[in-house]
Amino acid sequence: MSIIRPALYVVATPIGNLGDMSQRARDVLAGVDRVAAEDTRHSGRLLAHFGIATPLISLHEHNEARRTESLLARLEAGEAVALISDAGTPLISDPGFVLVRAARAAGYPVLAVPGPSALVAALSIAGLPTDRFVFEGFLPAKAAARAARLRALREEPRTLVFYESPRRVDATLAALAEVFGEAREMVLARELTKQHETVLDGDIRAVRAAWEADPGAQRGEVVLVVGGAPAAAETELDAESRRVLDLLRGELPLKQAAALAARITGAKKNALYQYGLAASGGEDEAD
Ligand code: SAM
């Protein structure tokens, strides 16, 4: 394996199953002068497992700007550097963007050593359309910001992919049901490639019920894949009418909200009411 000097190698590592480490990843990590890693203790164990003794240097979200300067100096001095993250592909909801951008701007070769990513792994098994998709990474942790982000995605026709922390899956499933309606198709992929790999599929209501029914399994890492919105022609209401209803639904019982939204937008009251019912999972909570 020839290592180009000076170059930055962006190397994917396993998302749970060490058998997914590629031979090229091993060769590159063994052959470069330095490996920049998010958590050097964690990555030290990975490298040790494969008998790789290359020195590690930390690069995480809090020191990336500073570290980029010193890594560029190493490239300038003729060294080859690899970038890895704790798991999967660097830069995919992981640090590395600042370094890659700076290395590229400075004219150094930036070379991919591709491999696992939870995003592609989840998408590849979800059984939802993959010809086009939208990767949203992590949703905001705060409820209001999370709901606002989801509302902005409600009309998105492409498959949506979210990363989620196990602590927030309950809240996110509730928010998905609230904003997209419980009938939307989705897949919850947990602990991919690991011993306790679990994949839940169905509509949002079914996935939520299955998740809540098994508290013991509510640990580990999760990717949520959500079907896109039905084509506009399939929905009776335009986006503006739905937006107005959604605003009013937050303040008023559904019947009143639908009546008022009908007067504001000119849309049919019953269509608005039915849409509101579907969005709340068939229950008119306020009545
Ligand atoms: N760079 C990584 C990649 O390429 O997949 C992602 C890093 S991000 C900080 C961590 C998130 O990825 C987790 O919260 C989870 O959403 C997802 N993830 C990572 N490993 C996973 C696995 N084995 N199964 C399911 N989701 C996983």
CSV table of C-alpha atoms and ligand atoms in Angstrom, one decimal:
chain,number,residue,atom,x,y,z
A,1,MET,CA,0.0,0.0,0.0
A,2,SER,CA,1.7,3.2,-1.1
A,3,ILE,CA,1.0,6.3,1.0
A,4,ILE,CA,1.1,9.6,-0.8
A,5,ARG,CA,3.0,12.2,1.1
A,6,PRO,CA,1.8,14.8,2.0
A,7,ALA,CA,-1.9,13.9,2.0
A,8,LEU,CA,-4.9,13.8,4.3
A,9,TYR,CA,-6.7,10.5,4.3
A,10,VAL,CA,-10.3,10.5,5.5
A,11,VAL,CA,-10.8,6.9,6.8
A,12,ALA,CA,-14.1,5.2,7.7
A,13,THR,CA,-14.0,2.8,10.6
A,14,PRO,CA,-16.6,0.3,11.8
A,15,ILE,CA,-20.0,1.3,13.3
A,16,GLY,CA,-19.9,-1.6,15.7
A,17,ASN,CA,-18.6,-4.7,14.0
A,18,LEU,CA,-14.8,-4.8,13.7
A,19,GLY,CA,-15.2,-7.2,10.8
A,20,ASP,CA,-16.2,-4.2,8.8
A,21,MET,CA,-12.8,-2.6,9.0
A,22,SER,CA,-11.4,-2.6,5.4
A,23,GLN,CA,-8.0,-3.8,4.5
A,24,ARG,CA,-7.2,-0.5,2.9
A,25,ALA,CA,-8.3,1.4,6.1
A,26,ARG,CA,-5.8,-0.8,8.1
A,27,ASP,CA,-3.0,-0.2,5.6
A,28,VAL,CA,-3.5,3.5,5.5
A,29,LEU,CA,-3.8,3.9,9.3
A,30,ALA,CA,-0.6,1.8,9.7
A,31,GLY,CA,1.2,3.7,6.9
A,32,VAL,CA,0.6,7.4,7.8
A,33,ASP,CA,2.7,9.4,10.1
A,34,ARG,CA,-0.2,10.5,12.4
A,35,VAL,CA,-3.8,9.6,13.0
A,36,ALA,CA,-6.1,12.4,14.1
A,37,ALA,CA,-9.0,10.9,16.1
A,38,GLU,CA,-12.0,12.3,18.0
A,39,ASP,CA,-11.3,10.3,21.2
A,40,THR,CA,-7.7,9.0,21.2
A,41,ARG,CA,-8.4,6.5,24.0
A,42,HIS,CA,-11.3,4.9,22.0
A,43,SER,CA,-9.4,5.0,18.7
A,44,GLY,CA,-6.3,3.7,20.5
A,45,ARG,CA,-8.1,0.5,21.3
A,46,LEU,CA,-9.3,0.2,17.7
A,47,LEU,CA,-5.8,0.6,16.4
A,48,ALA,CA,-4.3,-1.7,19.0
A,49,HIS,CA,-6.9,-4.4,18.0
A,50,PHE,CA,-5.4,-4.3,14.5
A,51,GLY,CA,-1.8,-4.1,15.7
A,52,ILE,CA,-1.4,-0.6,14.4
A,53,ALA,CA,1.1,1.6,16.4
A,54,THR,CA,0.7,5.0,14.5
A,55,PRO,CA,0.7,7.9,17.0
A,56,LEU,CA,-2.7,9.5,17.6
A,57,ILE,CA,-3.6,13.2,18.0
A,58,SER,CA,-6.9,14.4,19.2
A,59,LEU,CA,-9.3,16.3,16.9
A,60,HIS,CA,-12.7,17.0,18.2
A,61,GLU,CA,-15.4,19.7,17.9
A,62,HIS,CA,-13.8,21.8,20.6
A,63,ASN,CA,-10.2,21.9,19.2
A,64,GLU,CA,-10.7,21.4,15.5
A,65,ALA,CA,-9.8,24.9,14.4
A,66,ARG,CA,-6.6,24.9,16.5
A,67,ARG,CA,-5.7,21.4,15.6
A,68,THR,CA,-6.2,22.1,11.9
A,69,GLU,CA,-3.3,24.6,12.0
A,70,SER,CA,-0.9,22.1,13.5
A,71,LEU,CA,-2.1,19.3,11.1
A,72,LEU,CA,-1.6,21.6,8.1
A,73,ALA,CA,1.9,22.3,9.4
A,74,ARG,CA,2.5,18.5,9.4
A,75,LEU,CA,1.3,18.2,5.9
A,76,GLU,CA,3.5,21.2,5.0
A,77,ALA,CA,6.5,19.3,6.5
A,78,GLY,CA,5.8,16.4,4.2
A,79,GLU,CA,3.8,14.0,6.5
A,80,ALA,CA,0.8,11.9,5.7
A,81,VAL,CA,-2.1,12.3,8.1
A,82,ALA,CA,-5.3,10.2,8.5
A,83,LEU,CA,-8.5,11.4,10.0
A,84,ILE,CA,-10.9,9.0,11.8
A,85,SER,CA,-13.9,9.5,14.1
A,86,ASP,CA,-15.2,7.3,16.9
A,87,ALA,CA,-17.3,5.3,14.4
A,88,GLY,CA,-18.2,5.3,10.8
A,89,THR,CA,-17.3,8.0,8.3
A,90,PRO,CA,-15.7,11.2,9.5
A,91,LEU,CA,-17.6,14.5,8.8
A,92,ILE,CA,-20.9,12.6,8.8
A,93,SER,CA,-22.3,14.2,12.0
A,94,ASP,CA,-18.7,14.0,13.2
A,95,PRO,CA,-15.7,16.4,13.2
A,96,GLY,CA,-13.4,17.0,10.2
A,97,PHE,CA,-15.1,19.6,8.0
A,98,VAL,CA,-12.8,22.4,9.1
A,99,LEU,CA,-9.7,20.3,8.5
A,100,VAL,CA,-10.8,18.8,5.2
A,101,ARG,CA,-11.8,22.3,3.9
A,102,ALA,CA,-8.5,23.8,5.0
A,103,ALA,CA,-6.4,21.0,3.6
A,104,ARG,CA,-8.1,21.2,0.3
A,105,ALA,CA,-7.8,25.0,0.2
A,106,ALA,CA,-4.1,24.7,0.9
A,107,GLY,CA,-3.7,22.3,-2.1
A,108,TYR,CA,-3.0,19.0,-0.3
A,109,PRO,CA,-4.5,15.8,-1.7
A,110,VAL,CA,-7.5,14.8,0.4
A,111,LEU,CA,-8.2,11.1,-0.2
A,112,ALA,CA,-11.2,9.0,0.9
A,113,VAL,CA,-10.9,5.6,2.3
A,114,PRO,CA,-14.6,4.8,2.3
A,115,GLY,CA,-16.4,2.3,4.5
A,116,PRO,CA,-19.2,2.1,7.0
A,117,SER,CA,-21.6,4.8,7.8
A,118,ALA,CA,-24.8,4.3,9.8
A,119,LEU,CA,-26.6,6.6,7.4
A,120,VAL,CA,-26.0,4.4,4.4
A,121,ALA,CA,-26.3,1.2,6.4
A,122,ALA,CA,-29.8,2.2,7.6
A,123,LEU,CA,-30.9,3.4,4.3
A,124,SER,CA,-29.8,0.3,2.5
A,125,ILE,CA,-32.0,-2.0,4.6
A,126,ALA,CA,-35.0,0.3,5.3
A,127,GLY,CA,-37.0,-0.6,2.2
A,128,LEU,CA,-37.9,3.0,1.7
A,129,PRO,CA,-37.1,4.9,-1.5
A,130,THR,CA,-33.3,5.5,-1.8
A,131,ASP,CA,-33.1,7.1,-5.3
A,132,ARG,CA,-33.2,10.4,-3.5
A,133,PHE,CA,-33.0,11.1,0.2
A,134,VAL,CA,-32.3,13.8,2.7
A,135,PHE,CA,-29.9,13.4,5.6
A,136,GLU,CA,-30.8,15.6,8.5
A,137,GLY,CA,-28.3,14.4,11.0
A,138,PHE,CA,-29.4,15.1,14.6
A,139,LEU,CA,-32.6,17.0,15.2
A,140,PRO,CA,-32.4,19.9,17.8
A,141,ALA,CA,-32.5,18.7,21.4
A,142,LYS,CA,-35.1,21.3,22.5
A,143,ALA,CA,-38.7,20.4,21.8
A,144,ALA,CA,-39.8,23.6,20.2
A,145,ALA,CA,-36.8,23.7,17.8
A,146,ARG,CA,-37.2,20.1,17.0
A,147,ALA,CA,-40.9,20.5,16.1
A,148,ALA,CA,-40.0,23.6,14.0
A,149,ARG,CA,-37.4,21.6,12.1
A,150,LEU,CA,-39.8,18.8,11.4
A,151,ARG,CA,-42.5,21.2,10.3
A,152,ALA,CA,-40.1,22.6,7.8
A,153,LEU,CA,-39.7,19.0,6.4
A,154,ARG,CA,-43.3,18.0,6.4
A,155,GLU,CA,-43.8,18.5,2.6
A,156,GLU,CA,-40.4,17.0,1.8
A,157,PRO,CA,-41.1,14.2,-0.7
A,158,ARG,CA,-37.7,12.5,-0.4
A,159,THR,CA,-36.9,9.8,2.2
A,160,LEU,CA,-35.6,11.5,5.4
A,161,VAL,CA,-32.8,10.1,7.6
A,162,PHE,CA,-32.1,11.3,11.1
A,163,TYR,CA,-29.5,10.3,13.7
A,164,GLU,CA,-30.8,10.1,17.2
A,165,SER,CA,-29.5,9.7,20.7
A,166,PRO,CA,-31.2,6.8,22.5
A,167,ARG,CA,-32.3,9.2,25.3
A,168,ARG,CA,-34.4,11.3,22.8
A,169,VAL,CA,-36.0,8.6,20.7
A,170,ASP,CA,-39.2,8.7,22.7
A,171,ALA,CA,-39.6,12.4,22.3
A,172,THR,CA,-38.6,12.3,18.6
A,173,LEU,CA,-41.1,9.6,17.8
A,174,ALA,CA,-43.8,11.6,19.5
A,175,ALA,CA,-42.8,14.7,17.5
A,176,LEU,CA,-42.7,12.7,14.2
A,177,ALA,CA,-46.2,11.5,14.9
A,178,GLU,CA,-47.4,14.9,15.8
A,179,VAL,CA,-46.0,16.7,12.7
A,180,PHE,CA,-46.1,14.0,10.0
A,181,GLY,CA,-49.1,12.1,11.2
A,182,GLU,CA,-49.0,8.6,12.5
A,183,ALA,CA,-49.7,7.0,9.1
A,184,ARG,CA,-46.3,7.9,7.6
A,185,GLU,CA,-44.0,4.9,6.9
A,186,MET,CA,-40.8,4.7,8.9
A,187,VAL,CA,-38.0,2.4,10.0
A,188,LEU,CA,-36.1,2.5,13.3
A,189,ALA,CA,-32.6,0.9,12.9
A,190,ARG,CA,-30.9,0.2,16.2
A,191,GLU,CA,-27.4,-1.1,16.9
A,192,LEU,CA,-26.7,-1.9,13.3
A,193,THR,CA,-24.0,-4.5,12.7
A,194,LYS,CA,-23.9,-5.3,16.5
A,195,GLN,CA,-25.2,-8.2,18.5
A,196,HIS,CA,-28.4,-6.5,19.5
A,197,GLU,CA,-29.3,-5.1,16.1
A,198,THR,CA,-33.0,-4.4,15.8
A,199,VAL,CA,-35.0,-3.0,13.0
A,200,LEU,CA,-38.6,-1.8,13.5
A,201,ASP,CA,-40.7,-0.9,10.6
A,202,GLY,CA,-44.3,0.0,9.7
A,203,ASP,CA,-46.1,3.3,10.1
A,204,ILE,CA,-45.0,5.8,12.8
A,205,ARG,CA,-47.8,4.5,15.1
A,206,ALA,CA,-46.6,0.9,14.9
A,207,VAL,CA,-42.9,1.7,15.3
A,208,ARG,CA,-43.7,3.9,18.3
A,209,ALA,CA,-45.8,1.1,19.9
A,210,ALA,CA,-43.1,-1.5,19.3
A,211,TRP,CA,-40.4,0.8,20.7
A,212,GLU,CA,-42.5,1.6,23.8
A,213,ALA,CA,-43.4,-2.1,24.3
A,214,ASP,CA,-39.7,-3.1,24.8
A,215,PRO,CA,-38.1,-0.8,27.3
A,216,GLY,CA,-35.1,-3.2,27.6
A,217,ALA,CA,-34.2,-2.5,24.0
A,218,GLN,CA,-34.3,1.3,24.4
A,219,ARG,CA,-30.6,1.5,24.5
A,220,GLY,CA,-27.9,1.8,21.9
A,221,GLU,CA,-27.5,3.8,18.8
A,222,VAL,CA,-30.5,4.6,16.5
A,223,VAL,CA,-31.1,5.8,13.0
A,224,LEU,CA,-34.6,6.9,12.0
A,225,VAL,CA,-35.6,6.6,8.3
A,226,VAL,CA,-38.9,8.3,7.5
A,227,GLY,CA,-40.9,8.0,4.2
A,228,GLY,CA,-41.2,11.3,2.2
A,229,ALA,CA,-44.5,13.2,2.0
A,230,PRO,CA,-47.0,12.0,-0.5
A,231,ALA,CA,-46.9,14.0,-3.8
A,232,ALA,CA,-48.7,17.3,-3.6
A,233,ALA,CA,-51.4,16.1,-6.0
A,234,GLU,CA,-52.4,13.4,-3.5
A,235,THR,CA,-53.1,15.9,-0.8
A,236,GLU,CA,-56.2,18.0,-0.9
A,237,LEU,CA,-54.8,21.1,0.8
A,238,ASP,CA,-52.1,23.4,-0.3
A,239,ALA,CA,-49.1,24.0,1.9
A,240,GLU,CA,-50.3,27.5,3.0
A,241,SER,CA,-53.7,26.2,4.2
A,242,ARG,CA,-51.9,23.5,6.2
A,243,ARG,CA,-49.5,26.0,7.7
A,244,VAL,CA,-52.3,28.2,8.8
A,245,LEU,CA,-54.2,25.3,10.3
A,246,ASP,CA,-51.1,24.1,12.2
A,247,LEU,CA,-50.6,27.5,13.7
A,248,LEU,CA,-54.2,27.7,14.8
A,249,ARG,CA,-54.2,24.1,16.1
A,250,GLY,CA,-51.6,25.1,18.6
A,251,GLU,CA,-54.0,27.6,20.2
A,252,LEU,CA,-57.5,26.4,19.5
A,253,PRO,CA,-59.6,23.1,19.5
A,254,LEU,CA,-59.4,21.5,16.1
A,255,LYS,CA,-63.0,22.3,15.0
A,256,GLN,CA,-62.5,26.0,15.7
A,257,ALA,CA,-59.1,26.0,14.2
A,258,ALA,CA,-60.4,24.3,11.0
A,259,ALA,CA,-63.3,26.8,10.8
A,260,LEU,CA,-61.0,29.8,11.2
A,261,ALA,CA,-58.4,28.4,8.8
A,262,ALA,CA,-61.1,27.9,6.2
A,263,ARG,CA,-62.1,31.6,6.5
A,264,ILE,CA,-58.5,32.8,6.3
A,265,THR,CA,-57.4,30.5,3.4
A,266,GLY,CA,-60.6,29.7,1.5
A,267,ALA,CA,-59.9,26.0,1.8
A,268,LYS,CA,-62.7,23.6,2.7
A,269,LYS,CA,-63.4,23.4,6.4
A,270,ASN,CA,-63.9,19.6,6.3
A,271,ALA,CA,-60.6,19.0,4.4
A,272,LEU,CA,-58.8,21.1,7.0
A,273,TYR,CA,-60.5,19.2,9.9
A,274,GLN,CA,-59.7,15.8,8.3
A,275,TYR,CA,-56.1,16.9,7.8
A,276,GLY,CA,-55.9,18.1,11.4
A,277,LEU,CA,-57.2,14.8,12.6
A,278,ALA,CA,-54.7,12.8,10.6
A,279,ALA,CA,-51.9,14.9,11.8
A,280,SER,CA,-52.9,14.3,15.4
A,281,GLY,CA,-53.1,10.5,14.8
A,282,GLY,CA,-56.9,10.5,14.5
A,283,GLU,CA,-57.7,12.1,17.8
A,284,ASP,CA,-59.2,15.5,18.2
A,285,GLU,CA,-57.5,16.1,21.6
A,286,ALA,CA,-59.1,19.4,22.3
A,287,ASP,CA,-62.7,18.3,21.8
B,1,SAM,N1,-19.9,9.3,11.5
B,1,SAM,C1,-20.9,8.3,11.9
B,1,SAM,C2,-21.4,7.5,10.7
B,1,SAM,O1,-20.8,7.6,9.6
B,1,SAM,O2,-22.4,6.8,10.8
B,1,SAM,C3,-22.0,8.9,12.7
B,1,SAM,C4,-21.5,9.5,14.0
B,1,SAM,S1,-22.8,10.3,14.9
B,1,SAM,C5,-21.9,11.1,16.1
B,1,SAM,C6,-23.4,8.9,15.9
B,1,SAM,C7,-24.8,8.5,15.5
B,1,SAM,O3,-24.8,7.6,14.3
B,1,SAM,C8,-25.6,7.8,16.5
B,1,SAM,O4,-26.2,8.6,17.4
B,1,SAM,C9,-26.6,7.0,15.7
B,1,SAM,O5,-27.7,7.8,15.3
B,1,SAM,C10,-25.8,6.7,14.5
B,1,SAM,N2,-25.1,5.4,14.6
B,1,SAM,C11,-23.8,5.1,14.7
B,1,SAM,N3,-23.6,3.8,14.8
B,1,SAM,C12,-24.8,3.2,14.7
B,1,SAM,C13,-25.2,1.8,14.7
B,1,SAM,N4,-24.3,0.8,14.9
B,1,SAM,N5,-26.5,1.6,14.6
B,1,SAM,C14,-27.4,2.6,14.5
B,1,SAM,N6,-27.1,3.9,14.5
B,1,SAM,C15,-25.8,4.2,14.6
